[in-house]
Short mmCIF file of C-alpha atoms and ligand atoms in Angstrom, two decimals:
data_model
loop_
_atom_site.label_atom_id
_atom_site.label_comp_id
_atom_site.label_asym_id
_atom_site.label_seq_id
_atom_site.Cartn_x
_atom_site.Cartn_y
_atom_site.Cartn_z
CA UNK A 1 0.00 0.00 0.00
CA UNK A 2 1.28 3.51 -0.81
CA UNK A 3 1.77 5.80 2.14
CA UNK A 4 3.50 9.11 2.42
CA UNK A 5 3.31 12.89 2.45
CA UNK A 6 0.15 14.35 0.99
CA UNK A 7 0.82 18.00 1.80
CA UNK A 8 3.33 20.10 3.71
CA UNK A 9 3.08 23.56 5.31
CA UNK A 10 5.42 25.76 7.28
CA UNK A 11 5.04 28.37 9.98
CA UNK A 12 7.95 30.75 10.44
CA UNK A 13 7.90 33.41 13.18
CA UNK A 14 7.70 37.03 12.01
CA UNK A 15 10.95 38.26 13.51
CA UNK A 16 14.46 37.68 12.28
CA UNK A 17 18.02 38.54 13.05
CA UNK A 18 20.02 39.50 10.01
CA UNK A 19 23.35 37.71 9.71
CA UNK A 20 25.15 40.98 8.91
CA UNK A 21 23.81 42.57 12.14
CA UNK A 22 24.94 39.49 14.04
CA UNK A 23 28.39 39.61 12.50
CA UNK A 24 28.93 43.31 13.22
CA UNK A 25 27.71 42.98 16.84
CA UNK A 26 29.97 39.99 17.46
CA UNK A 27 32.96 41.39 15.55
CA UNK A 28 32.87 38.62 12.93
CA UNK A 29 33.52 38.70 9.23
CA UNK A 30 30.02 38.68 7.67
CA UNK A 31 31.43 36.44 4.91
CA UNK A 32 31.90 33.70 7.53
CA UNK A 33 28.12 33.58 8.06
CA UNK A 34 27.11 34.19 4.44
CA UNK A 35 29.58 31.89 2.75
CA UNK A 36 31.23 29.82 5.50
CA UNK A 37 27.95 28.72 7.10
CA UNK A 38 25.34 29.73 4.52
CA UNK A 39 23.33 31.80 7.01
CA UNK A 40 21.66 35.03 5.82
CA UNK A 41 18.79 35.40 8.30
CA UNK A 42 17.80 33.60 11.48
CA UNK A 43 14.09 33.44 12.36
CA UNK A 44 13.39 34.38 15.99
CA UNK A 45 10.33 33.78 18.14
CA UNK A 46 8.47 36.67 19.68
CA UNK A 47 7.77 37.12 23.40
CA UNK A 48 4.34 35.50 22.95
CA UNK A 49 5.50 32.40 21.09
CA UNK A 50 6.76 28.98 22.11
CA UNK A 51 7.28 25.78 20.09
CA UNK A 52 3.69 24.67 20.72
CA UNK A 53 2.37 27.91 19.18
CA UNK A 54 4.58 27.42 16.12
CA UNK A 55 3.28 23.85 15.75
CA UNK A 56 -0.38 24.86 16.15
CA UNK A 57 -0.02 27.68 13.61
CA UNK A 58 1.42 25.25 11.06
CA UNK A 59 -1.36 22.70 11.74
CA UNK A 60 -4.11 25.29 11.36
CA UNK A 61 -2.63 26.41 8.07
CA UNK A 62 -2.55 22.92 6.54
CA UNK A 63 -6.03 22.05 7.82
CA UNK A 64 -7.58 25.24 6.47
CA UNK A 65 -5.80 24.92 3.14
CA UNK A 66 -7.16 21.40 2.67
CA UNK A 67 -10.61 22.14 4.14
CA UNK A 68 -10.07 19.45 6.76
CA UNK A 69 -12.08 19.07 9.91
CA UNK A 70 -10.74 17.42 13.09
CA UNK A 71 -12.61 14.21 12.20
CA UNK A 72 -10.28 13.87 9.18
CA UNK A 73 -7.23 13.67 11.46
CA UNK A 74 -6.62 10.31 13.17
CA UNK A 75 -3.22 11.08 14.68
CA UNK A 76 -1.37 14.20 15.68
CA UNK A 77 2.32 13.79 16.54
CA UNK A 78 4.62 16.61 17.57
CA UNK A 79 8.36 16.07 17.31
CA UNK A 80 10.56 18.58 19.08
CA UNK A 81 13.69 19.04 21.11
CA UNK A 82 12.43 22.35 22.54
CA UNK A 83 10.03 20.73 24.98
CA UNK A 84 9.05 22.80 28.01
CA UNK A 85 7.34 20.08 30.05
CA UNK A 86 8.74 16.73 31.19
CA UNK A 87 5.36 15.02 31.28
CA UNK A 88 2.61 16.81 29.37
CA UNK A 89 3.11 16.17 25.67
CA UNK A 90 3.29 19.06 23.23
CA UNK A 91 0.59 17.61 20.99
CA UNK A 92 -1.89 18.09 23.84
CA UNK A 93 -1.17 21.85 23.84
CA UNK A 94 -1.59 21.88 20.05
CA UNK A 95 -4.93 20.07 20.32
CA UNK A 96 -6.01 22.63 22.94
CA UNK A 97 -5.17 25.49 20.60
CA UNK A 98 -6.80 23.91 17.55
CA UNK A 99 -9.96 23.29 19.58
CA UNK A 100 -10.22 27.04 20.17
CA UNK A 101 -10.92 27.24 16.43
CA UNK A 102 -12.73 23.93 15.78
CA UNK A 103 -14.62 23.65 19.07
CA UNK A 104 -14.03 21.93 22.42
CA UNK A 105 -13.63 18.15 22.20
CA UNK A 106 -13.35 18.06 18.40
CA UNK A 107 -9.98 16.27 18.54
CA UNK A 108 -11.07 13.85 21.29
CA UNK A 109 -10.67 10.81 19.00
CA UNK A 110 -7.18 11.78 17.86
CA UNK A 111 -4.19 9.81 19.17
CA UNK A 112 -0.59 10.95 19.29
CA UNK A 113 2.48 11.70 21.35
CA UNK A 114 5.41 14.08 21.50
CA UNK A 115 8.59 12.41 20.24
CA UNK A 116 12.15 13.25 21.20
CA UNK A 117 15.54 12.35 19.76
CA UNK A 118 17.19 15.69 19.00
CA UNK A 119 16.77 16.53 15.30
CA UNK A 120 15.89 13.01 14.09
CA UNK A 121 12.66 12.36 16.02
CA UNK A 122 10.43 13.82 13.31
CA UNK A 123 11.74 11.17 10.92
CA UNK A 124 10.87 8.43 13.41
CA UNK A 125 7.40 9.99 13.80
CA UNK A 126 6.92 10.02 10.03
CA UNK A 127 8.06 6.40 9.78
CA UNK A 128 5.77 5.21 12.59
CA UNK A 129 2.77 7.03 11.18
CA UNK A 130 3.49 5.80 7.67
CA UNK A 131 3.40 2.27 9.07
CA UNK A 132 0.15 3.04 10.91
CA UNK A 133 -1.29 3.82 7.48
CA UNK A 134 0.34 0.80 5.82
CA UNK A 135 -1.08 -1.44 8.53
CA UNK A 136 -4.56 -0.34 7.50
CA UNK A 137 -5.26 1.31 10.85
CA UNK A 138 -5.97 4.79 9.60
CA UNK A 139 -9.59 4.25 8.47
CA UNK A 140 -9.23 6.94 5.80
CA UNK A 141 -7.97 9.49 8.27
CA UNK A 142 -4.76 11.48 7.92
CA UNK A 143 -1.87 11.44 10.31
CA UNK A 144 -0.56 14.93 10.98
CA UNK A 145 3.13 15.03 11.94
CA UNK A 146 4.47 18.40 12.99
CA UNK A 147 8.12 19.13 13.65
CA UNK A 148 8.62 22.30 15.65
CA UNK A 149 11.67 23.82 17.27
CA UNK A 150 13.40 26.88 18.58
CA UNK A 151 17.14 26.53 17.99
CA UNK A 152 18.50 28.76 20.72
CA UNK A 153 22.11 28.81 21.89
CA UNK A 154 23.87 30.77 24.64
CA UNK A 155 24.83 34.36 23.88
CA UNK A 156 28.42 34.53 22.65
CA UNK A 157 28.61 30.75 22.23
CA UNK A 158 29.85 29.03 19.05
CA UNK A 159 26.31 27.95 18.19
CA UNK A 160 24.81 31.44 18.46
CA UNK A 161 25.41 32.02 14.73
CA UNK A 162 23.34 28.94 13.84
CA UNK A 163 19.99 29.76 15.49
CA UNK A 164 16.48 29.77 14.02
CA UNK A 165 12.86 28.82 14.76
CA UNK A 166 9.83 27.41 13.00
CA UNK A 167 7.53 24.48 12.38
CA UNK A 168 6.82 22.21 9.43
CA UNK A 169 3.69 20.07 9.32
CA UNK A 170 3.08 17.10 7.05
CA UNK A 171 -0.19 15.36 6.30
CA UNK A 172 0.26 11.64 5.74
CA UNK A 173 -2.17 9.49 3.81
CA UNK A 174 -2.51 6.30 1.75
CA UNK A 175 -3.02 8.34 -1.42
CA UNK A 176 -0.27 10.92 -1.00
CA UNK A 177 -0.12 13.64 -3.60
CA UNK A 178 3.50 14.63 -2.85
CA UNK A 179 5.68 11.68 -1.92
CA UNK A 180 5.22 7.97 -1.36
CA UNK A 181 7.84 6.45 0.96
CA UNK A 182 9.78 3.45 -0.35
CA UNK A 183 8.78 0.46 1.79
CA UNK A 184 11.22 -1.87 3.62
CA UNK A 185 14.31 0.29 3.10
CA UNK A 186 14.24 2.81 5.97
CA UNK A 187 17.48 2.36 7.89
CA UNK A 188 18.82 3.61 11.18
CA UNK A 189 21.99 3.81 13.24
CA UNK A 190 22.30 4.65 16.92
CA UNK A 191 25.08 5.31 19.46
CA UNK A 192 25.14 6.72 22.99
CA UNK A 193 26.91 10.08 22.52
CA UNK A 194 27.22 13.55 24.07
CA UNK A 195 27.74 15.68 20.98
CA UNK A 196 24.80 17.97 21.76
CA UNK A 197 22.38 17.72 24.68
CA UNK A 198 20.17 19.86 26.89
CA UNK A 199 19.97 18.70 30.52
CA UNK A 200 16.75 19.18 32.54
CA UNK A 201 16.05 22.79 33.41
CA UNK A 202 18.47 24.23 30.87
CA UNK A 203 17.00 26.33 28.06
CA UNK A 204 20.04 26.09 25.78
CA UNK A 205 22.09 23.06 24.76
CA UNK A 206 25.66 22.06 25.51
CA UNK A 207 27.23 21.66 22.07
CA UNK A 208 30.47 20.20 20.78
CA UNK A 209 29.95 21.56 17.29
CA UNK A 210 32.91 20.11 15.39
CA UNK A 211 32.46 16.71 17.06
CA UNK A 212 28.73 16.78 16.35
CA UNK A 213 29.24 17.60 12.68
CA UNK A 214 31.61 14.69 12.25
CA UNK A 215 29.35 12.32 14.15
CA UNK A 216 26.41 13.43 12.00
CA UNK A 217 28.27 12.44 8.83
CA UNK A 218 29.50 9.13 10.25
CA UNK A 219 26.11 8.10 11.60
CA UNK A 220 24.35 8.94 8.33
CA UNK A 221 27.01 6.99 6.46
CA UNK A 222 26.35 3.96 8.70
CA UNK A 223 22.60 4.22 8.09
CA UNK A 224 23.29 4.56 4.36
CA UNK A 225 25.23 1.27 4.42
CA UNK A 226 22.19 -0.47 5.89
CA UNK A 227 19.92 1.31 3.44
CA UNK A 228 22.01 -0.07 0.56
CA UNK A 229 21.64 -3.63 1.86
CA UNK A 230 17.90 -3.19 2.30
CA UNK A 231 17.53 -1.75 -1.19
CA UNK A 232 19.22 -4.88 -2.56
CA UNK A 233 17.11 -7.24 -0.44
CA UNK A 234 13.89 -5.43 -1.36
CA UNK A 235 14.90 -5.43 -5.06
CA UNK A 236 14.10 -1.73 -5.20
CA UNK A 237 17.09 -0.52 -7.22
CA UNK A 238 19.80 -2.28 -9.20
CA UNK A 239 22.86 -0.14 -8.60
CA UNK A 240 25.13 -2.07 -10.99
CA UNK A 241 28.89 -2.69 -10.63
CA UNK A 242 30.04 0.84 -11.49
CA UNK A 243 27.21 2.74 -9.86
CA UNK A 244 26.39 4.05 -6.42
CA UNK A 245 23.06 4.26 -4.68
CA UNK A 246 23.38 8.07 -4.80
CA UNK A 247 23.19 7.93 -8.61
CA UNK A 248 19.66 6.56 -8.15
CA UNK A 249 18.50 9.36 -5.87
CA UNK A 250 17.42 12.28 -8.03
CA UNK A 251 17.49 14.52 -4.96
CA UNK A 252 19.17 14.17 -1.61
CA UNK A 253 17.78 16.10 1.34
CA UNK A 254 20.12 16.35 4.32
CA UNK A 255 19.70 17.50 7.90
CA UNK A 256 20.59 21.21 7.91
CA UNK A 257 21.77 22.78 11.19
CA UNK A 258 22.95 25.48 8.76
CA UNK A 259 22.73 25.32 5.00
CA UNK A 260 26.46 24.82 4.33
CA UNK A 261 26.41 21.68 6.48
CA UNK A 262 24.26 20.04 3.80
CA UNK A 263 27.01 20.59 1.26
CA UNK A 264 29.66 19.20 3.62
CA UNK A 265 27.61 16.16 4.61
CA UNK A 266 26.73 15.32 1.02
CA UNK A 267 30.39 15.67 -0.01
CA UNK A 268 31.31 13.22 2.77
CA UNK A 269 28.77 10.66 1.55
CA UNK A 270 29.69 11.09 -2.11
CA UNK A 271 33.39 10.62 -1.31
CA UNK A 272 32.54 7.47 0.59
CA UNK A 273 30.45 6.13 -2.26
CA UNK A 274 32.81 7.08 -5.10
CA UNK A 275 36.09 6.03 -3.47
CA UNK A 276 35.88 2.48 -4.86
CA UNK A 277 34.49 3.34 -8.27
CA UNK A 278 36.44 3.85 -11.54
CA UNK A 279 35.29 7.49 -11.66
CA UNK A 280 37.32 8.25 -8.48
CA UNK A 281 40.62 8.13 -10.42
CA UNK A 282 39.50 11.01 -12.58
CA UNK A 283 38.25 12.94 -9.55
CA UNK A 284 41.61 12.49 -7.78
CA UNK A 285 43.37 13.74 -10.90
CA UNK A 286 41.25 16.89 -10.83
CA UNK A 287 41.77 17.38 -7.10
CA UNK A 288 45.53 17.08 -7.50
CA UNK A 289 46.23 15.49 -4.12
CA UNK A 290 45.85 12.07 -2.49
CA UNK A 291 42.93 11.58 -0.14
CA UNK A 292 44.40 12.04 3.36
CA UNK A 293 43.99 9.36 6.03
CA UNK A 294 44.22 9.98 9.77
CA UNK A 295 47.29 8.70 11.66
CA UNK A 296 44.98 6.29 13.46
CA UNK A 297 42.30 5.40 10.88
CA UNK A 298 40.43 3.17 13.36
CA UNK A 299 40.64 5.75 16.17
CA UNK A 300 37.90 7.64 17.96
CA UNK A 301 36.33 10.85 16.69
CA UNK A 302 38.35 12.67 19.37
CA UNK A 303 41.62 11.19 18.09
CA UNK A 304 40.76 12.09 14.50
CA UNK A 305 39.81 15.67 15.48
CA UNK A 306 43.03 15.96 17.51
CA UNK A 307 45.06 14.89 14.46
CA UNK A 308 45.45 18.49 13.30
CA UNK A 309 47.68 17.60 10.36
CA UNK A 310 45.03 15.23 9.02
CA UNK A 311 42.20 17.70 9.74
CA UNK A 312 43.98 20.46 7.85
CA UNK A 313 44.72 18.24 4.86
CA UNK A 314 41.21 16.81 4.91
CA UNK A 315 39.71 20.30 4.93
CA UNK A 316 41.82 21.18 1.90
CA UNK A 317 40.89 17.91 0.17
CA UNK A 318 37.18 18.53 0.85
CA UNK A 319 37.47 22.08 -0.47
CA UNK A 320 39.10 20.87 -3.69
CA UNK A 321 36.64 17.98 -4.00
CA UNK A 322 33.60 20.24 -3.62
CA UNK A 323 35.09 22.45 -6.37
CA UNK A 324 35.39 19.60 -8.89
CA UNK A 325 32.99 19.60 -11.81
CA UNK A 326 31.89 16.08 -10.79
CA UNK A 327 30.82 17.12 -7.29
CA UNK A 328 29.39 20.43 -8.49
CA UNK A 329 27.11 18.52 -10.83
CA UNK A 330 25.82 16.37 -7.95
CA UNK A 331 25.52 19.38 -5.66
CA UNK A 332 23.63 21.56 -8.14
CA UNK A 333 21.30 18.86 -9.41
CA UNK A 334 20.55 16.97 -6.18
CA UNK A 335 21.02 19.30 -3.21
CA UNK A 336 21.21 23.05 -3.95
CA UNK A 337 17.45 23.72 -4.15
CA UNK A 338 16.92 22.22 -0.70
CA UNK A 339 19.28 24.79 0.87
CA UNK A 340 17.47 27.97 -0.21
CA UNK A 341 14.99 28.11 2.67
CA UNK A 342 17.53 27.20 5.36
CA UNK A 343 19.66 30.19 4.38
CA UNK A 344 16.67 32.53 4.97
CA UNK A 345 15.37 30.92 8.15
CA UNK A 346 18.24 29.21 9.97
CA UNK A 347 18.34 26.10 12.10
CA UNK A 348 15.01 24.41 12.81
CA UNK A 349 16.40 21.26 14.48
CA UNK A 350 13.70 18.58 13.83
CA UNK A 351 12.13 20.68 11.09
CA UNK A 352 15.29 21.54 9.18
CA UNK A 353 15.31 18.40 7.01
CA UNK A 354 11.66 18.92 6.06
CA UNK A 355 12.08 22.63 5.39
CA UNK A 356 14.80 21.44 3.00
CA UNK A 357 12.41 18.94 1.39
CA UNK A 358 9.82 21.67 0.85
CA UNK A 359 12.48 24.02 -0.48
CA UNK A 360 13.69 21.31 -2.89
CA UNK A 361 10.19 20.81 -4.31
CA UNK A 362 9.50 24.50 -4.80
CA UNK A 363 12.80 25.50 -6.35
CA UNK A 364 13.14 22.45 -8.59
CA UNK A 365 9.61 23.05 -9.85
CA UNK A 366 10.49 26.70 -10.48
CA UNK A 367 13.38 25.49 -12.66
CA UNK A 368 10.76 23.75 -14.79
CA UNK A 369 11.70 20.19 -13.79
CA UNK A 370 8.95 17.57 -14.00
CA UNK A 371 9.23 15.96 -10.58
CA UNK A 372 6.82 13.08 -11.03
CA UNK A 373 8.55 9.74 -10.40
CA UNK A 374 11.72 11.36 -9.05
CA UNK A 375 13.27 9.62 -6.06
CA UNK A 376 14.25 11.72 -3.05
CA UNK A 377 16.72 10.34 -0.51
CA UNK A 378 16.74 11.67 3.05
CA UNK A 379 19.68 11.82 5.46
CA UNK A 380 18.28 12.56 8.91
CA UNK A 381 20.44 13.03 12.01
CA UNK A 382 19.76 13.66 15.67
CA UNK A 383 22.46 14.26 18.24
CA UNK A 384 22.85 11.91 21.11
CA UNK A 385 22.84 10.16 18.51
CA UNK A 386 20.87 8.47 15.76
CA UNK A 387 20.61 8.73 12.00
CA UNK A 388 17.93 7.59 9.60
CA UNK A 389 18.21 7.14 5.84
CA UNK A 390 15.09 6.57 3.76
CA UNK A 391 13.61 7.53 0.43
CA UNK A 392 10.40 8.22 -1.41
CA UNK A 393 9.08 8.88 -4.89
CA UNK A 394 7.29 12.06 -5.98
CA UNK A 395 3.70 11.30 -6.91
CA UNK A 396 1.50 12.29 -9.82
CA UNK A 397 -0.56 14.79 -7.78
CA UNK A 398 2.48 16.79 -6.66
CA UNK A 399 2.02 19.65 -9.09
CA UNK A 400 -1.32 20.70 -7.67
CA UNK A 401 0.50 21.51 -4.42
CA UNK A 402 3.97 22.51 -5.54
CA UNK A 403 2.82 25.03 -8.18
CA UNK A 404 1.25 27.10 -5.37
CA UNK A 405 4.39 27.08 -3.22
CA UNK A 406 5.95 30.45 -2.66
CA UNK A 407 8.43 30.57 0.17
CA UNK A 408 8.54 34.35 0.48
CA UNK A 409 4.78 34.72 0.80
CA UNK A 410 4.49 31.68 3.06
CA UNK A 411 7.05 33.20 5.43
CA UNK A 412 5.15 36.49 5.21
CA UNK A 413 6.48 39.94 5.97
CA UNK A 414 9.05 39.81 8.71
CA UNK A 415 10.47 42.39 11.05
CA UNK A 416 14.25 42.75 11.28
CA UNK A 417 15.27 42.87 14.93
CA UNK A 418 17.60 45.50 16.33
CA UNK A 419 20.48 44.09 18.34
CA UNK A 420 18.92 45.30 21.62
CA UNK A 421 15.59 43.66 20.77
CA UNK A 422 17.39 40.41 19.94
CA UNK A 423 19.20 40.39 23.30
CA UNK A 424 15.99 41.26 25.19
CA UNK A 425 14.12 38.40 23.51
CA UNK A 426 17.00 35.99 23.92
CA UNK A 427 17.26 36.73 27.63
CA UNK A 428 13.45 36.40 28.08
CA UNK A 429 13.15 39.98 29.30
CA UNK A 430 9.85 40.68 27.52
CA UNK A 431 6.44 39.48 28.74
CA UNK A 432 3.98 38.00 26.21
CA UNK A 433 1.97 41.24 26.14
CA UNK A 434 5.15 43.08 25.12
CA UNK A 435 5.51 41.08 21.89
CA UNK A 436 7.09 42.96 18.98
CA UNK A 437 5.16 41.63 15.98
CA UNK A 438 1.49 41.47 15.18
CA UNK A 439 0.24 37.94 15.86
CA UNK A 440 -3.12 38.46 14.12
CA UNK A 441 -4.61 35.26 12.69
CA UNK A 442 -2.24 33.21 14.84
CA UNK A 443 -2.09 31.31 18.09
CA UNK A 444 -0.10 33.18 20.71
CA UNK A 445 1.01 32.50 24.26
CA UNK A 446 -0.89 34.64 26.73
CA UNK A 447 0.89 33.65 29.92
CA UNK A 448 2.43 30.97 32.12
CA UNK A 449 1.12 30.47 35.67
CA UNK A 450 3.59 30.97 38.47
CA UNK A 451 1.49 30.11 41.55
CA UNK A 452 2.37 26.92 43.42
CA UNK A 453 -0.76 24.94 42.56
CA UNK A 454 -0.66 25.47 38.80
CA UNK A 455 2.92 26.48 38.15
CA UNK A 456 3.95 26.08 34.50
CA UNK A 457 0.37 25.94 33.15
CA UNK A 458 0.33 27.68 29.80
CA UNK A 459 -2.48 29.71 28.28
CA UNK A 460 -2.90 30.45 24.60
CA UNK A 461 -5.24 32.58 22.52
CA UNK A 462 -6.23 32.48 18.88
CA UNK A 463 -6.02 36.01 17.52
CA UNK A 464 -8.64 35.42 14.86
N1 LIG B 501 35.11 33.80 5.19
C1 LIG B 501 34.63 32.68 4.62
N2 LIG B 501 34.51 31.49 5.27
C2 LIG B 501 34.88 31.46 6.57
C3 LIG B 501 35.39 32.60 7.23
C4 LIG B 501 35.50 33.80 6.48
N3 LIG B 501 35.96 34.93 7.05
N4 LIG B 501 35.65 32.25 8.52
C5 LIG B 501 35.33 30.94 8.64
N5 LIG B 501 34.87 30.47 7.47
C6 LIG B 501 34.38 29.11 7.18
C7 LIG B 501 35.31 28.05 7.75
O1 LIG B 501 36.36 27.78 6.84
C8 LIG B 501 34.36 26.89 7.91
O2 LIG B 501 34.17 26.27 6.66
P1 LIG B 501 34.20 24.66 6.52
O3 LIG B 501 33.08 24.17 7.38
O4 LIG B 501 33.97 24.44 5.07
O5 LIG B 501 35.50 24.20 7.02
C9 LIG B 501 33.04 27.57 8.30
O6 LIG B 501 33.15 28.94 7.87
C10 LIG B 501 32.78 27.56 9.78
O7 LIG B 501 33.89 28.14 10.41
P2 LIG B 501 34.49 27.52 11.73
O8 LIG B 501 35.67 28.30 12.15
O9 LIG B 501 34.65 26.04 11.58
O10 LIG B 501 33.27 27.83 12.69
P3 LIG B 501 33.15 27.78 14.23
O11 LIG B 501 34.27 27.08 14.88
O12 LIG B 501 32.91 29.18 14.66
O13 LIG B 501 31.81 26.91 14.48
C11 LIG B 501 29.88 25.59 14.13
C12 LIG B 501 30.86 26.59 13.50
C13 LIG B 501 28.84 25.23 13.08
C14 LIG B 501 30.63 24.32 14.54
C15 LIG B 501 29.19 26.25 15.36
O14 LIG B 501 28.50 27.38 14.96
C16 LIG B 501 28.25 25.32 16.07
O15 LIG B 501 28.64 24.52 16.91
N6 LIG B 501 26.92 25.41 15.77
C17 LIG B 501 25.93 24.53 16.33
C18 LIG B 501 25.76 23.35 15.44
C19 LIG B 501 24.89 22.32 16.08
O16 LIG B 501 24.26 22.60 17.06
N7 LIG B 501 24.85 21.13 15.55
C20 LIG B 501 24.11 20.03 16.12
C21 LIG B 501 22.65 20.19 16.24
S1 LIG B 501 21.73 20.49 14.83
#
């Protein structure tokens, strides 16, 4: 049975920090953000927004656009790593907000949970709900999976230049118009790690950025190895002796903590896949240097990162490799369109991969490409750590949705924050009623109780 993504919508908060303002306030070269990281703007939440609001706003948008009523939705999952409660699940807050519009009790029948595994949990939620549909449990209802996050790092920390906020919601069905997931090939890898984590009570994460980036690439590579075996077993694709699985993915969407990371991660996978193929000889000729190997090739990530000579040579090799015509062709045709939105919005943690997917559809369609039947591969990663590799095929009905996509208008008009406003918002110095942007037509946070009996209880309003 087919099962996959029928429609996708985004909600991006109406405030942003411009990368050039960030660079000048922090004494950085703006080119580092623009070119080194691929960050132009970072979306920021207002004083009356939290990740549940972002999720609810995205859900309302997709329901209204498809004229759905709550009885059409059988499951509502929220995946996030910006949770603010250790027990009450974020989907319950979202249901509460949606019922302000659709009426009390209208979602009573709807199951769901909040899922957590850093940036990868949305992919697990999609997989589980796809299987709920494949198992014939959905009774013609949709599953609604929303990935919502606020990527917030400490002031003056290394991660501060890779912030962002927003939500992406996907409707799943057994007759998906956008993408049908390939069955029996979804692959995972998992390892107990401390590359990025946020202990109880802490609003911002502890991040080992360089370590995390390397782990991301290694974990996705491991999941890709399993994916290749499953593809063979399932008889899905015949790669052939001189081919690689990546040749059979028309598009590759990667997890994007910042847009440039997609380019780095794809280069890592392509190198891994091409290394044993005849075409590699020609690539090495163009690069003009041997591929470096660490002093201790079977060592830990720490030992590889500490091998500065190797790291320097590897950086140079990667730079030359990404400049080759062979990699450029892969990059431009399979990845570049998925990076456009990330550059304008920033890091969305769980949602970043799916913002990339939406970006890929819109900007490939705008190039005039017929997307029907094209296979999209996904490289999902969550710190802590787990990766998931899976794929799907664009369906016949895609054009009805994709032709209406317009990122700029979907983001809406945004207000550029001054540096003082950014710091005030970051340090939670503004109350909800002091919000900076107009939240008309949106769910907003009204307040959080502080009294002993109901401490932490949140109240929301629909500004209809
Ligand atoms: N002009 C052009 N490029 C420049 C530059 C300049 N003036 N200065 C630096 N760069 C390039 C670097 O060469 C590097 O490119 P490369 O990645 O191709 O090697 C890139 O910009 C980043 O510079 P770097 O010095 O490595 O950055 P950093 O040490 O300040 O940290 C991160 C960057 C991404 C590691 C850091 O911001 C971070 O930890 N972010 C959080 C990421 C995260 O949370 N990940 C996990 C959860 S999603």
